[in-house]
PDB file of C-alpha atoms in Angstrom:
ATOM      1  CA  MET A  17     -27.129   5.814   3.001  1.00  0.00           C
ATOM      2  CA  THR A  18     -25.984   7.546  -0.183  1.00  0.00           C
ATOM      3  CA  VAL A  19     -22.707   8.860  -1.584  1.00  0.00           C
ATOM      4  CA  SER A  20     -23.577  12.318  -0.241  1.00  0.00           C
ATOM      5  CA  GLU A  21     -23.380  10.984   3.327  1.00  0.00           C
ATOM      6  CA  PHE A  22     -19.676  10.121   2.902  1.00  0.00           C
ATOM      7  CA  PRO A  23     -16.955  12.808   2.752  1.00  0.00           C
ATOM      8  CA  ASN A  24     -17.070  14.138  -0.770  1.00  0.00           C
ATOM      9  CA  GLN A  25     -15.970  16.979  -3.001  1.00  0.00           C
ATOM     10  CA  THR A  26     -17.218  18.164  -6.365  1.00  0.00           C
ATOM     11  CA  ILE A  27     -14.498  18.973  -8.907  1.00  0.00           C
ATOM     12  CA  GLY A  28     -16.215  20.333 -11.995  1.00  0.00           C
ATOM     13  CA  GLU A  29     -18.321  17.426 -13.246  1.00  0.00           C
ATOM     14  CA  LEU A  30     -16.490  14.930 -11.020  1.00  0.00           C
ATOM     15  CA  THR A  31     -17.890  13.733  -7.703  1.00  0.00           C
ATOM     16  CA  ILE A  32     -15.087  12.360  -5.501  1.00  0.00           C
ATOM     17  CA  THR A  33     -16.027  10.440  -2.383  1.00  0.00           C
ATOM     18  CA  ALA A  34     -13.843   9.061   0.409  1.00  0.00           C
ATOM     19  CA  ILE A  35     -14.952   5.509   1.212  1.00  0.00           C
ATOM     20  CA  SER A  36     -13.528   4.031   4.407  1.00  0.00           C
ATOM     21  CA  ASP A  37     -12.118   0.503   4.462  1.00  0.00           C
ATOM     22  CA  GLY A  38     -11.524   0.676   8.219  1.00  0.00           C
ATOM     23  CA  TYR A  39      -8.258   0.636  10.153  1.00  0.00           C
ATOM     24  CA  LEU A  40      -4.948  -1.093  10.693  1.00  0.00           C
ATOM     25  CA  HIS A  41      -2.498  -0.533  13.534  1.00  0.00           C
ATOM     26  CA  ALA A  42       1.188   0.367  13.300  1.00  0.00           C
ATOM     27  CA  GLY A  43       3.488   0.785  16.296  1.00  0.00           C
ATOM     28  CA  PHE A  44       5.696   3.851  16.680  1.00  0.00           C
ATOM     29  CA  ASP A  45       8.751   1.574  16.603  1.00  0.00           C
ATOM     30  CA  LEU A  46       8.194   1.563  12.821  1.00  0.00           C
ATOM     31  CA  LEU A  47       8.862   5.314  12.645  1.00  0.00           C
ATOM     32  CA  SER A  48      12.323   6.796  12.153  1.00  0.00           C
ATOM     33  CA  ASN A  49      13.684  10.215  13.177  1.00  0.00           C
ATOM     34  CA  ILE A  50      11.270  10.537  16.088  1.00  0.00           C
ATOM     35  CA  ASP A  51      11.066   9.155  19.617  1.00  0.00           C
ATOM     36  CA  ALA A  52       8.021   6.963  20.286  1.00  0.00           C
ATOM     37  CA  ASP A  53       6.993   9.112  23.249  1.00  0.00           C
ATOM     38  CA  ASP A  54       7.133  12.253  21.098  1.00  0.00           C
ATOM     39  CA  ALA A  55       5.060  10.552  18.409  1.00  0.00           C
ATOM     40  CA  SER A  56       2.475   9.512  20.982  1.00  0.00           C
ATOM     41  CA  GLN A  57       2.328  13.052  22.356  1.00  0.00           C
ATOM     42  CA  MET A  58       1.733  14.482  18.882  1.00  0.00           C
ATOM     43  CA  GLN A  59      -1.181  12.095  18.419  1.00  0.00           C
ATOM     44  CA  GLU A  60      -2.517  13.050  21.823  1.00  0.00           C
ATOM     45  CA  ASN A  61      -2.240  16.760  21.024  1.00  0.00           C
ATOM     46  CA  ALA A  62      -4.158  16.164  17.789  1.00  0.00           C
ATOM     47  CA  GLY A  63      -6.978  14.523  19.725  1.00  0.00           C
ATOM     48  CA  MET A  64      -6.434  11.041  18.298  1.00  0.00           C
ATOM     49  CA  PRO A  65      -8.081   8.536  20.687  1.00  0.00           C
ATOM     50  CA  ASP A  66      -6.116   5.527  19.385  1.00  0.00           C
ATOM     51  CA  HIS A  67      -2.539   6.669  18.849  1.00  0.00           C
ATOM     52  CA  THR A  68      -1.423   3.771  16.647  1.00  0.00           C
ATOM     53  CA  ALA A  69      -4.540   3.489  14.458  1.00  0.00           C
ATOM     54  CA  VAL A  70      -3.999   4.104  10.736  1.00  0.00           C
ATOM     55  CA  HIS A  71      -7.162   4.785   8.774  1.00  0.00           C
ATOM     56  CA  ILE A  72      -7.571   3.352   5.260  1.00  0.00           C
ATOM     57  CA  ASN A  73      -9.352   5.418   2.604  1.00  0.00           C
ATOM     58  CA  CYS A  74     -10.332   4.536  -0.935  1.00  0.00           C
ATOM     59  CA  TYR A  75     -11.736   7.123  -3.335  1.00  0.00           C
ATOM     60  CA  LEU A  76     -14.749   6.780  -5.585  1.00  0.00           C
ATOM     61  CA  VAL A  77     -14.794   9.038  -8.647  1.00  0.00           C
ATOM     62  CA  ARG A  78     -17.986   9.437 -10.664  1.00  0.00           C
ATOM     63  CA  GLU A  79     -18.670  11.411 -13.815  1.00  0.00           C
ATOM     64  CA  GLY A  80     -21.657  10.790 -16.026  1.00  0.00           C
ATOM     65  CA  GLY A  81     -21.805   7.061 -16.581  1.00  0.00           C
ATOM     66  CA  ARG A  82     -18.240   6.315 -15.464  1.00  0.00           C
ATOM     67  CA  THR A  83     -17.388   5.002 -11.980  1.00  0.00           C
ATOM     68  CA  VAL A  84     -13.742   4.724 -10.942  1.00  0.00           C
ATOM     69  CA  LEU A  85     -12.248   3.457  -7.685  1.00  0.00           C
ATOM     70  CA  ILE A  86      -8.794   4.578  -6.549  1.00  0.00           C
ATOM     71  CA  ASP A  87      -7.252   1.789  -4.430  1.00  0.00           C
ATOM     72  CA  ALA A  88      -9.219  -1.104  -2.991  1.00  0.00           C
ATOM     73  CA  GLY A  89      -8.286  -1.186   0.687  1.00  0.00           C
ATOM     74  CA  ALA A  90      -7.006  -4.145   2.692  1.00  0.00           C
ATOM     75  CA  GLY A  91     -10.041  -6.367   2.238  1.00  0.00           C
ATOM     76  CA  GLY A  92      -9.518  -7.930   5.669  1.00  0.00           C
ATOM     77  CA  PHE A  93      -5.904  -8.968   4.974  1.00  0.00           C
ATOM     78  CA  LYS A  94      -4.333  -9.623   8.411  1.00  0.00           C
ATOM     79  CA  GLN A  95      -7.668  -8.442   9.809  1.00  0.00           C
ATOM     80  CA  TRP A  96      -6.978  -4.949   8.456  1.00  0.00           C
ATOM     81  CA  GLY A  97      -9.878  -2.926   7.114  1.00  0.00           C
ATOM     82  CA  GLY A  98     -12.388  -4.946   5.139  1.00  0.00           C
ATOM     83  CA  ARG A  99     -15.250  -2.426   5.180  1.00  0.00           C
ATOM     84  CA  LEU A 100     -14.923  -1.155   1.604  1.00  0.00           C
ATOM     85  CA  LYS A 101     -17.404  -3.502  -0.058  1.00  0.00           C
ATOM     86  CA  ASP A 102     -20.144  -2.843   2.511  1.00  0.00           C
ATOM     87  CA  ASN A 103     -19.510   0.896   2.448  1.00  0.00           C
ATOM     88  CA  LEU A 104     -19.712   0.951  -1.337  1.00  0.00           C
ATOM     89  CA  VAL A 105     -23.082  -0.782  -1.131  1.00  0.00           C
ATOM     90  CA  PHE A 106     -24.202   1.739   1.511  1.00  0.00           C
ATOM     91  CA  ALA A 107     -23.209   4.433  -0.998  1.00  0.00           C
ATOM     92  CA  GLY A 108     -25.348   2.771  -3.674  1.00  0.00           C
ATOM     93  CA  ILE A 109     -22.412   1.280  -5.592  1.00  0.00           C
ATOM     94  CA  HIS A 110     -22.176  -2.439  -6.322  1.00  0.00           C
ATOM     95  CA  PRO A 111     -18.921  -4.177  -7.349  1.00  0.00           C
ATOM     96  CA  ALA A 112     -20.134  -4.662 -10.912  1.00  0.00           C
ATOM     97  CA  ASP A 113     -20.665  -0.888 -11.208  1.00  0.00           C
ATOM     98  CA  ILE A 114     -16.927  -0.143 -11.007  1.00  0.00           C
ATOM     99  CA  ASP A 115     -15.487   0.508 -14.479  1.00  0.00           C
ATOM    100  CA  ALA A 116     -11.840   0.944 -13.481  1.00  0.00           C
ATOM    101  CA  VAL A 117      -9.585   0.681 -10.436  1.00  0.00           C
ATOM    102  CA  LEU A 118      -6.496   2.886 -10.271  1.00  0.00           C
ATOM    103  CA  LEU A 119      -3.777   1.762  -7.877  1.00  0.00           C
ATOM    104  CA  THR A 120      -1.437   4.125  -6.078  1.00  0.00           C
ATOM    105  CA  HIS A 121       0.746   1.078  -5.301  1.00  0.00           C
ATOM    106  CA  ALA A 122       0.442  -2.612  -4.479  1.00  0.00           C
ATOM    107  CA  HIS A 123       0.915  -2.914  -0.726  1.00  0.00           C
ATOM    108  CA  PRO A 124      -1.673  -5.247   0.866  1.00  0.00           C
ATOM    109  CA  ASP A 125      -3.767  -2.479   2.402  1.00  0.00           C
ATOM    110  CA  HIS A 126      -4.326  -1.107  -1.116  1.00  0.00           C
ATOM    111  CA  VAL A 127      -4.842  -4.294  -3.145  1.00  0.00           C
ATOM    112  CA  GLY A 128      -6.465  -6.605  -0.567  1.00  0.00           C
ATOM    113  CA  GLY A 129      -9.951  -5.566  -1.625  1.00  0.00           C
ATOM    114  CA  LEU A 130      -9.256  -6.356  -5.278  1.00  0.00           C
ATOM    115  CA  ILE A 131      -9.956 -10.053  -4.762  1.00  0.00           C
ATOM    116  CA  ASP A 132     -12.596 -12.032  -2.907  1.00  0.00           C
ATOM    117  CA  SER A 133     -12.074 -14.971  -0.546  1.00  0.00           C
ATOM    118  CA  SER A 134     -11.728 -17.359  -3.503  1.00  0.00           C
ATOM    119  CA  GLY A 135      -9.087 -15.214  -5.191  1.00  0.00           C
ATOM    120  CA  GLU A 136     -11.392 -13.996  -7.942  1.00  0.00           C
ATOM    121  CA  ALA A 137     -11.722 -10.366  -9.029  1.00  0.00           C
ATOM    122  CA  ALA A 138     -13.946  -8.483  -6.583  1.00  0.00           C
ATOM    123  CA  PHE A 139     -14.817  -5.983  -9.331  1.00  0.00           C
ATOM    124  CA  PRO A 140     -15.800  -8.187 -12.265  1.00  0.00           C
ATOM    125  CA  ASN A 141     -16.157  -5.445 -14.867  1.00  0.00           C
ATOM    126  CA  ALA A 142     -13.239  -3.240 -13.846  1.00  0.00           C
ATOM    127  CA  GLU A 143     -10.062  -2.530 -15.718  1.00  0.00           C
ATOM    128  CA  LEU A 144      -7.043  -2.402 -13.373  1.00  0.00           C
ATOM    129  CA  LEU A 145      -4.524   0.399 -13.991  1.00  0.00           C
ATOM    130  CA  VAL A 146      -1.086   0.243 -12.359  1.00  0.00           C
ATOM    131  CA  HIS A 147       2.233   2.011 -12.933  1.00  0.00           C
ATOM    132  CA  GLN A 148       4.506  -0.240 -14.965  1.00  0.00           C
ATOM    133  CA  GLN A 149       7.367   0.050 -12.436  1.00  0.00           C
ATOM    134  CA  GLU A 150       5.025  -1.122  -9.671  1.00  0.00           C
ATOM    135  CA  ILE A 151       4.028  -4.208 -11.639  1.00  0.00           C
ATOM    136  CA  ALA A 152       7.652  -4.908 -12.568  1.00  0.00           C
ATOM    137  CA  PHE A 153       8.810  -4.656  -8.955  1.00  0.00           C
ATOM    138  CA  TRP A 154       6.309  -7.122  -7.490  1.00  0.00           C
ATOM    139  CA  GLN A 155       6.620  -9.558 -10.414  1.00  0.00           C
ATOM    140  CA  ASP A 156      10.423  -9.676 -10.224  1.00  0.00           C
ATOM    141  CA  ASP A 157      11.618 -12.967  -8.704  1.00  0.00           C
ATOM    142  CA  GLY A 158      14.942 -11.374  -7.805  1.00  0.00           C
ATOM    143  CA  ASN A 159      13.147  -8.790  -5.672  1.00  0.00           C
ATOM    144  CA  LEU A 160      11.102 -11.559  -4.073  1.00  0.00           C
ATOM    145  CA  GLY A 161      14.237 -13.496  -3.206  1.00  0.00           C
ATOM    146  CA  ARG A 162      15.937 -10.456  -1.660  1.00  0.00           C
ATOM    147  CA  ALA A 163      12.923  -9.475   0.441  1.00  0.00           C
ATOM    148  CA  PRO A 164      12.861 -10.438   4.131  1.00  0.00           C
ATOM    149  CA  GLU A 165      10.817 -13.589   4.750  1.00  0.00           C
ATOM    150  CA  ARG A 166       8.124 -11.594   6.579  1.00  0.00           C
ATOM    151  CA  ALA A 167       7.623  -9.445   3.470  1.00  0.00           C
ATOM    152  CA  GLN A 168       7.600 -12.214   0.862  1.00  0.00           C
ATOM    153  CA  GLY A 169       3.914 -12.849   1.449  1.00  0.00           C
ATOM    154  CA  ASN A 170       3.227  -9.342   0.169  1.00  0.00           C
ATOM    155  CA  PHE A 171       4.786 -10.287  -3.178  1.00  0.00           C
ATOM    156  CA  HIS A 172       2.605 -13.382  -3.461  1.00  0.00           C
ATOM    157  CA  PHE A 173      -0.495 -11.415  -2.497  1.00  0.00           C
ATOM    158  CA  ALA A 174       0.193  -8.641  -5.034  1.00  0.00           C
ATOM    159  CA  ARG A 175       0.721 -11.252  -7.743  1.00  0.00           C
ATOM    160  CA  ARG A 176      -2.600 -12.912  -6.895  1.00  0.00           C
ATOM    161  CA  ALA A 177      -4.342  -9.560  -7.195  1.00  0.00           C
ATOM    162  CA  PHE A 178      -2.689  -8.767 -10.530  1.00  0.00           C
ATOM    163  CA  ASN A 179      -3.470 -12.242 -11.857  1.00  0.00           C
ATOM    164  CA  ALA A 180      -7.172 -11.883 -11.071  1.00  0.00           C
ATOM    165  CA  TYR A 181      -7.273  -8.966 -13.543  1.00  0.00           C
ATOM    166  CA  ARG A 182      -4.768 -10.323 -16.054  1.00  0.00           C
ATOM    167  CA  ASP A 183      -7.187  -9.872 -18.969  1.00  0.00           C
ATOM    168  CA  ARG A 184      -8.062  -6.337 -17.891  1.00  0.00           C
ATOM    169  CA  LEU A 185      -4.702  -5.080 -16.621  1.00  0.00           C
ATOM    170  CA  ARG A 186      -3.261  -1.895 -18.111  1.00  0.00           C
ATOM    171  CA  THR A 187       0.047  -0.327 -17.165  1.00  0.00           C
ATOM    172  CA  PHE A 188       1.162   3.266 -17.626  1.00  0.00           C
ATOM    173  CA  GLU A 189       4.208   5.431 -17.049  1.00  0.00           C
ATOM    174  CA  THR A 190       3.171   9.079 -17.001  1.00  0.00           C
ATOM    175  CA  GLY A 191       0.463  11.375 -18.273  1.00  0.00           C
ATOM    176  CA  GLU A 192      -3.295  11.087 -18.397  1.00  0.00           C
ATOM    177  CA  VAL A 193      -4.436   7.565 -17.504  1.00  0.00           C
ATOM    178  CA  LEU A 194      -8.165   8.291 -17.806  1.00  0.00           C
ATOM    179  CA  PRO A 195      -9.904  11.476 -18.972  1.00  0.00           C
ATOM    180  CA  GLY A 196      -9.194  14.182 -16.397  1.00  0.00           C
ATOM    181  CA  MET A 197      -6.959  11.892 -14.293  1.00  0.00           C
ATOM    182  CA  THR A 198      -3.200  12.389 -14.550  1.00  0.00           C
ATOM    183  CA  ALA A 199      -0.579  10.166 -12.925  1.00  0.00           C
ATOM    184  CA  VAL A 200       1.824  12.044 -10.638  1.00  0.00           C
ATOM    185  CA  PRO A 201       5.095  10.300  -9.724  1.00  0.00           C
ATOM    186  CA  LEU A 202       5.634  10.184  -5.934  1.00  0.00           C
ATOM    187  CA  PRO A 203       8.716   7.992  -5.534  1.00  0.00           C
ATOM    188  CA  GLY A 204      10.144   6.405  -2.429  1.00  0.00           C
ATOM    189  CA  HIS A 205       7.307   4.546  -0.760  1.00  0.00           C
ATOM    190  CA  THR A 206       7.356   1.867  -3.467  1.00  0.00           C
ATOM    191  CA  ALA A 207       8.931   1.506  -6.896  1.00  0.00           C
ATOM    192  CA  GLY A 208       5.918   2.898  -8.723  1.00  0.00           C
ATOM    193  CA  HIS A 209       4.102   4.827  -6.005  1.00  0.00           C
ATOM    194  CA  THR A 210       1.740   7.151  -7.867  1.00  0.00           C
ATOM    195  CA  GLY A 211      -0.622   9.970  -7.026  1.00  0.00           C
ATOM    196  CA  TYR A 212      -3.482  11.107  -9.232  1.00  0.00           C
ATOM    197  CA  HIS A 213      -4.232  14.710 -10.095  1.00  0.00           C
ATOM    198  CA  LEU A 214      -7.912  15.017 -10.985  1.00  0.00           C
ATOM    199  CA  GLU A 215      -8.922  18.127 -12.884  1.00  0.00           C
ATOM    200  CA  CYS A 216     -12.232  19.207 -14.365  1.00  0.00           C
ATOM    201  CA  GLY A 217     -13.635  22.618 -15.188  1.00  0.00           C
ATOM    202  CA  GLY A 218     -10.622  24.475 -13.793  1.00  0.00           C
ATOM    203  CA  GLN A 219     -10.906  22.738 -10.392  1.00  0.00           C
ATOM    204  CA  SER A 220      -8.632  20.007  -9.073  1.00  0.00           C
ATOM    205  CA  VAL A 221      -7.598  17.657  -6.298  1.00  0.00           C
ATOM    206  CA  LEU A 222      -4.460  15.582  -5.740  1.00  0.00           C
ATOM    207  CA  ILE A 223      -4.921  12.075  -4.351  1.00  0.00           C
ATOM    208  CA  TRP A 224      -1.457  11.487  -2.935  1.00  0.00           C
ATOM    209  CA  GLY A 225      -1.501   7.818  -1.921  1.00  0.00           C
ATOM    210  CA  ASP A 226       0.768   7.003   1.019  1.00  0.00           C
ATOM    211  CA  ILE A 227       2.680  10.260   1.370  1.00  0.00           C
ATOM    212  CA  VAL A 228       1.805   9.949   5.076  1.00  0.00           C
ATOM    213  CA  HIS A 229       0.554   7.167   7.358  1.00  0.00           C
ATOM    214  CA  PHE A 230       0.275   9.327  10.484  1.00  0.00           C
ATOM    215  CA  PRO A 231      -0.820  12.748   9.172  1.00  0.00           C
ATOM    216  CA  HIS A 232      -0.590  14.496  12.546  1.00  0.00           C
ATOM    217  CA  ILE A 233       3.032  13.369  12.832  1.00  0.00           C
ATOM    218  CA  GLN A 234       4.433  13.300   9.306  1.00  0.00           C
ATOM    219  CA  ILE A 235       2.875  16.529   8.045  1.00  0.00           C
ATOM    220  CA  PRO A 236       4.354  18.665  10.859  1.00  0.00           C
ATOM    221  CA  ARG A 237       7.508  16.505  10.674  1.00  0.00           C
ATOM    222  CA  PRO A 238       8.048  15.417   7.053  1.00  0.00           C
ATOM    223  CA  ASP A 239      11.452  13.999   7.996  1.00  0.00           C
ATOM    224  CA  VAL A 240       9.684  11.198   9.894  1.00  0.00           C
ATOM    225  CA  SER A 241       9.570   8.071   7.746  1.00  0.00           C
ATOM    226  CA  ILE A 242       7.975   4.679   8.317  1.00  0.00           C
ATOM    227  CA  ALA A 243       9.376   1.171   7.857  1.00  0.00           C
ATOM    228  CA  PHE A 244       6.865   0.556   5.073  1.00  0.00           C
ATOM    229  CA  ASP A 245       8.885   2.857   2.764  1.00  0.00           C
ATOM    230  CA  GLN A 246      11.171   0.990   0.379  1.00  0.00           C
ATOM    231  CA  ASP A 247      13.488   4.006   0.249  1.00  0.00           C
ATOM    232  CA  SER A 248      12.940   6.101   3.377  1.00  0.00           C
ATOM    233  CA  ASN A 249      15.243   8.936   2.325  1.00  0.00           C
ATOM    234  CA  LEU A 250      13.596   9.300  -1.076  1.00  0.00           C
ATOM    235  CA  ALA A 251      10.133   9.045   0.492  1.00  0.00           C
ATOM    236  CA  ALA A 252      10.988  11.835   2.956  1.00  0.00           C
ATOM    237  CA  SER A 253      12.361  13.989   0.141  1.00  0.00           C
ATOM    238  CA  THR A 254       9.224  13.456  -1.938  1.00  0.00           C
ATOM    239  CA  ARG A 255       7.021  14.244   1.066  1.00  0.00           C
ATOM    240  CA  SER A 256       8.859  17.484   1.850  1.00  0.00           C
ATOM    241  CA  ARG A 257       8.802  18.629  -1.765  1.00  0.00           C
ATOM    242  CA  LEU A 258       5.126  17.781  -2.182  1.00  0.00           C
ATOM    243  CA  LEU A 259       4.073  19.475   1.066  1.00  0.00           C
ATOM    244  CA  ASP A 260       5.876  22.605  -0.084  1.00  0.00           C
ATOM    245  CA  ILE A 261       4.070  22.547  -3.436  1.00  0.00           C
ATOM    246  CA  VAL A 262       0.548  21.811  -2.187  1.00  0.00           C
ATOM    247  CA  SER A 263       0.806  24.345   0.659  1.00  0.00           C
ATOM    248  CA  ALA A 264       2.026  27.077  -1.705  1.00  0.00           C
ATOM    249  CA  GLU A 265      -0.722  26.284  -4.219  1.00  0.00           C
ATOM    250  CA  ARG A 266      -3.408  25.762  -1.533  1.00  0.00           C
ATOM    251  CA  LEU A 267      -4.264  22.610  -3.443  1.00  0.00           C
ATOM    252  CA  LEU A 268      -6.974  20.297  -2.155  1.00  0.00           C
ATOM    253  CA  ILE A 269      -5.461  16.935  -1.268  1.00  0.00           C
ATOM    254  CA  ALA A 270      -6.756  13.477  -0.435  1.00  0.00           C
ATOM    255  CA  GLY A 271      -4.858  10.486   0.890  1.00  0.00           C
ATOM    256  CA  MET A 272      -5.275   6.842   1.725  1.00  0.00           C
ATOM    257  CA  HIS A 273      -4.180   7.420   5.337  1.00  0.00           C
ATOM    258  CA  LEU A 274      -5.273  11.026   5.712  1.00  0.00           C
ATOM    259  CA  GLY A 275      -8.135  10.126   8.078  1.00  0.00           C
ATOM    260  CA  GLU A 276     -11.875   9.552   7.863  1.00  0.00           C
ATOM    261  CA  ARG A 277     -12.603  13.099   6.736  1.00  0.00           C
ATOM    262  CA  GLY A 278     -10.751  12.308   3.565  1.00  0.00           C
ATOM    263  CA  PHE A 279      -9.906  15.775   2.180  1.00  0.00           C
ATOM    264  CA  ALA A 280      -7.656  18.544   3.449  1.00  0.00           C
ATOM    265  CA  ARG A 281      -5.382  21.448   2.678  1.00  0.00           C
ATOM    266  CA  ILE A 282      -1.842  21.887   3.911  1.00  0.00           C
ATOM    267  CA  GLU A 283      -0.549  25.076   5.503  1.00  0.00           C
ATOM    268  CA  ARG A 284       3.073  26.078   6.050  1.00  0.00           C
ATOM    269  CA  MET A 285       3.852  26.527   9.750  1.00  0.00           C
ATOM    270  CA  GLY A 286       7.418  27.697  10.370  1.00  0.00           C
ATOM    271  CA  GLU A 287       9.771  24.807   9.611  1.00  0.00           C
ATOM    272  CA  GLY A 288       6.897  22.365   9.186  1.00  0.00           C
ATOM    273  CA  TYR A 289       3.313  22.118   8.024  1.00  0.00           C
ATOM    274  CA  SER A 290      -0.176  21.633   9.431  1.00  0.00           C
ATOM    275  CA  VAL A 291      -3.255  19.897   8.057  1.00  0.00           C
ATOM    276  CA  SER A 292      -6.666  21.556   7.834  1.00  0.00           C
ATOM    277  CA  TYR A 293      -9.498  19.190   6.993  1.00  0.00           C
ATOM    278  CA  GLU A 294     -11.987  20.267   4.376  1.00  0.00           C
ATOM    279  CA  GLU A 295     -15.731  20.391   4.720  1.00  0.00           C
ATOM    280  CA  PRO A 296     -17.785  19.220   1.724  1.00  0.00           C
ATOM    281  CA  VAL A 297     -17.946  22.076  -0.764  1.00  0.00           C
ATOM    282  CA  PRO A 298     -19.888  21.996  -4.037  1.00  0.00           C
ATOM    283  CA  HIS A 299     -17.432  24.081  -6.066  1.00  0.00           C
ATOM    284  CA  LEU A 300     -13.721  24.686  -5.638  1.00  0.00           C
ATOM    285  CA  HIS A 301     -11.791  27.348  -7.530  1.00  0.00           C
ATOM    286  CA  VAL A 302      -8.249  26.208  -8.226  1.00  0.00           C
ATOM    287  CA  ARG A 303      -5.766  27.655 -10.684  1.00  0.00           C
ATOM    288  CA  GLN A 304      -5.343  25.838 -13.981  1.00  0.00           C
ATOM    289  CA  ALA A 305      -1.539  25.921 -13.669  1.00  0.00           C
ATOM    290  CA  GLU A 306      -1.465  23.558 -10.698  1.00  0.00           C
ATOM    291  CA  SER A 307      -1.167  20.251 -12.538  1.00  0.00           C
ATOM    292  CA  LYS A 308       1.911  21.442 -14.392  1.00  0.00           C
ATOM    293  CA  SER A 309       3.540  22.796 -11.236  1.00  0.00           C
ATOM    294  CA  ILE A 310       2.996  19.552  -9.329  1.00  0.00           C
ATOM    295  CA  VAL A 311       4.564  17.350 -11.995  1.00  0.00           C
ATOM    296  CA  ALA A 312       7.355  19.823 -12.732  1.00  0.00           C
ATOM    297  CA  GLY A 313       8.108  20.281  -9.049  1.00  0.00           C
ATOM    298  CA  LEU A 314       8.635  16.546  -8.576  1.00  0.00           C
ATOM    299  CA  SER A 315      10.435  15.847 -11.839  1.00  0.00           C
ATOM    300  CA  ASP A 316      13.878  15.803 -10.222  1.00  0.00           C
ATOM    301  CA  ALA A 317      12.832  13.967  -7.050  1.00  0.00           C
ATOM    302  CA  GLY A 318      14.237  10.615  -8.156  1.00  0.00           C
ATOM    303  CA  TRP A 319      11.470   9.132 -10.331  1.00  0.00           C
ATOM    304  CA  GLY A 320      12.690   6.507 -12.730  1.00  0.00           C
ATOM    305  CA  ARG A 321      15.032   4.641 -10.386  1.00  0.00           C
ATOM    306  CA  ASN A 322      15.378   0.949 -11.132  1.00  0.00           C
ATOM    307  CA  PRO A 323      13.055  -1.099  -8.886  1.00  0.00           C
ATOM    308  CA  SER A 324      15.970  -3.333  -7.887  1.00  0.00           C
ATOM    309  CA  GLU A 325      17.791  -0.286  -6.517  1.00  0.00           C
ATOM    310  CA  LEU A 326      14.782   0.533  -4.336  1.00  0.00           C
ATOM    311  CA  ILE A 327      14.639  -2.882  -2.667  1.00  0.00           C
ATOM    312  CA  SER A 328      18.401  -2.834  -2.183  1.00  0.00           C
ATOM    313  CA  ALA A 329      18.161   0.585  -0.561  1.00  0.00           C
ATOM    314  CA  GLY A 330      15.328  -0.625   1.638  1.00  0.00           C
ATOM    315  CA  SER A 331      17.226  -3.745   2.677  1.00  0.00           C
ATOM    316  CA  ALA A 332      20.316  -1.698   3.460  1.00  0.00           C
ATOM    317  CA  ALA A 333      18.228   0.456   5.771  1.00  0.00           C
ATOM    318  CA  GLY A 334      16.821  -2.655   7.464  1.00  0.00           C
ATOM    319  CA  ARG A 335      13.289  -1.984   6.245  1.00  0.00           C
ATOM    320  CA  SER A 336      10.564  -4.115   4.699  1.00  0.00           C
ATOM    321  CA  SER A 337       7.574  -3.150   2.573  1.00  0.00           C
ATOM    322  CA  ILE A 338       4.439  -3.951   4.510  1.00  0.00           C
ATOM    323  CA  ALA A 339       1.721  -1.349   4.018  1.00  0.00           C
TER     324      ALA A 339
END
C-alpha cells in the first residue's frame, strides 16, 4: 500500500493525505441543543451504519524532503483508535521519517499517538509545534485542580506527551508556523484549538481540527455542541462563522472527525449547511485571497481569551474536556 491509496489531495507542491487512526464512540447524551432520537435519525439518513462512531483522522503533508504530520491520533488511549502507526507504515512512512508534528489541540485522541507504551516519543526526529495557549492551559495546575476528576487524567496524559518532546517543543501564537502552513485560530473547543491553512501555488486547504465530531449532525446544525468543548457557546459561534466562510469561498476542508474520506467542501443549505466529500483531484484552483479572509473572518470570534476563563466557562456549563 502507498500514500496514493489513502484519501489525498495535491495542493501545489504539497501532497496531503488523510491517515486513519480508527474510531472512538461518543453517545448522543454528550450533545446539546438536539434530542438523541433526532441525532440518531440524522445519522441514519446520512447512511452511517454505527450512529455513535467518531472517526479519527490525522493528516500527512509531504513536500520535497519534508514530512509533516498534523495530529497523532489516540494511539489506543481508552482503546480508541491506535491504527496510525500501522497505517503510516502501509503508506511507506516510518516514525523516524516525520520531521514535525503540528497539533490542533491536546485532547487524548490527538496526542495519544505521540508517545509509545513506555512514554517515549513515538516520532524520534520530530519537532512538536503547539499553540502557546494550549500548552499553558494543560500545564496550569490551577486548571488541573478545577477540572472534574474524570478529566484530570487528560491533563496528566497531555503533560506526558509534551514532556516526551521537551527538547523539540516549539510554541506559536499566530502566523506561518512552517513554510506554507499558517495557524488559524478556532477558539472554543480548547484554549488553543488551532486549524492550519495550507497554501501552495495558489491552491489551498483548511485543516479545521475538531470543528465537528459528528459531521452529518453538526454541519447541518452548527448550534449542536458536544460535551468535549471547553466553551460550548464559543465553539458553536466559531463553527457557524467558519461554515459560513468556507461555504462562501468553496474552500477545500479537512478535519480530524470529518470521516474516512478525509476531504470535503461545505455548501449552504437554507438555514444550515451540507457536506460534500471530495474525490482525489491532482490540482485544485482556489483564490489567493482565501487565507486572509479566513483569518480576518474569525478575528473577532473570541480568540485570545484567558485559558482559565475557558475552563471556568466549561465547568459552569457542566462540561469536561475529553476528546
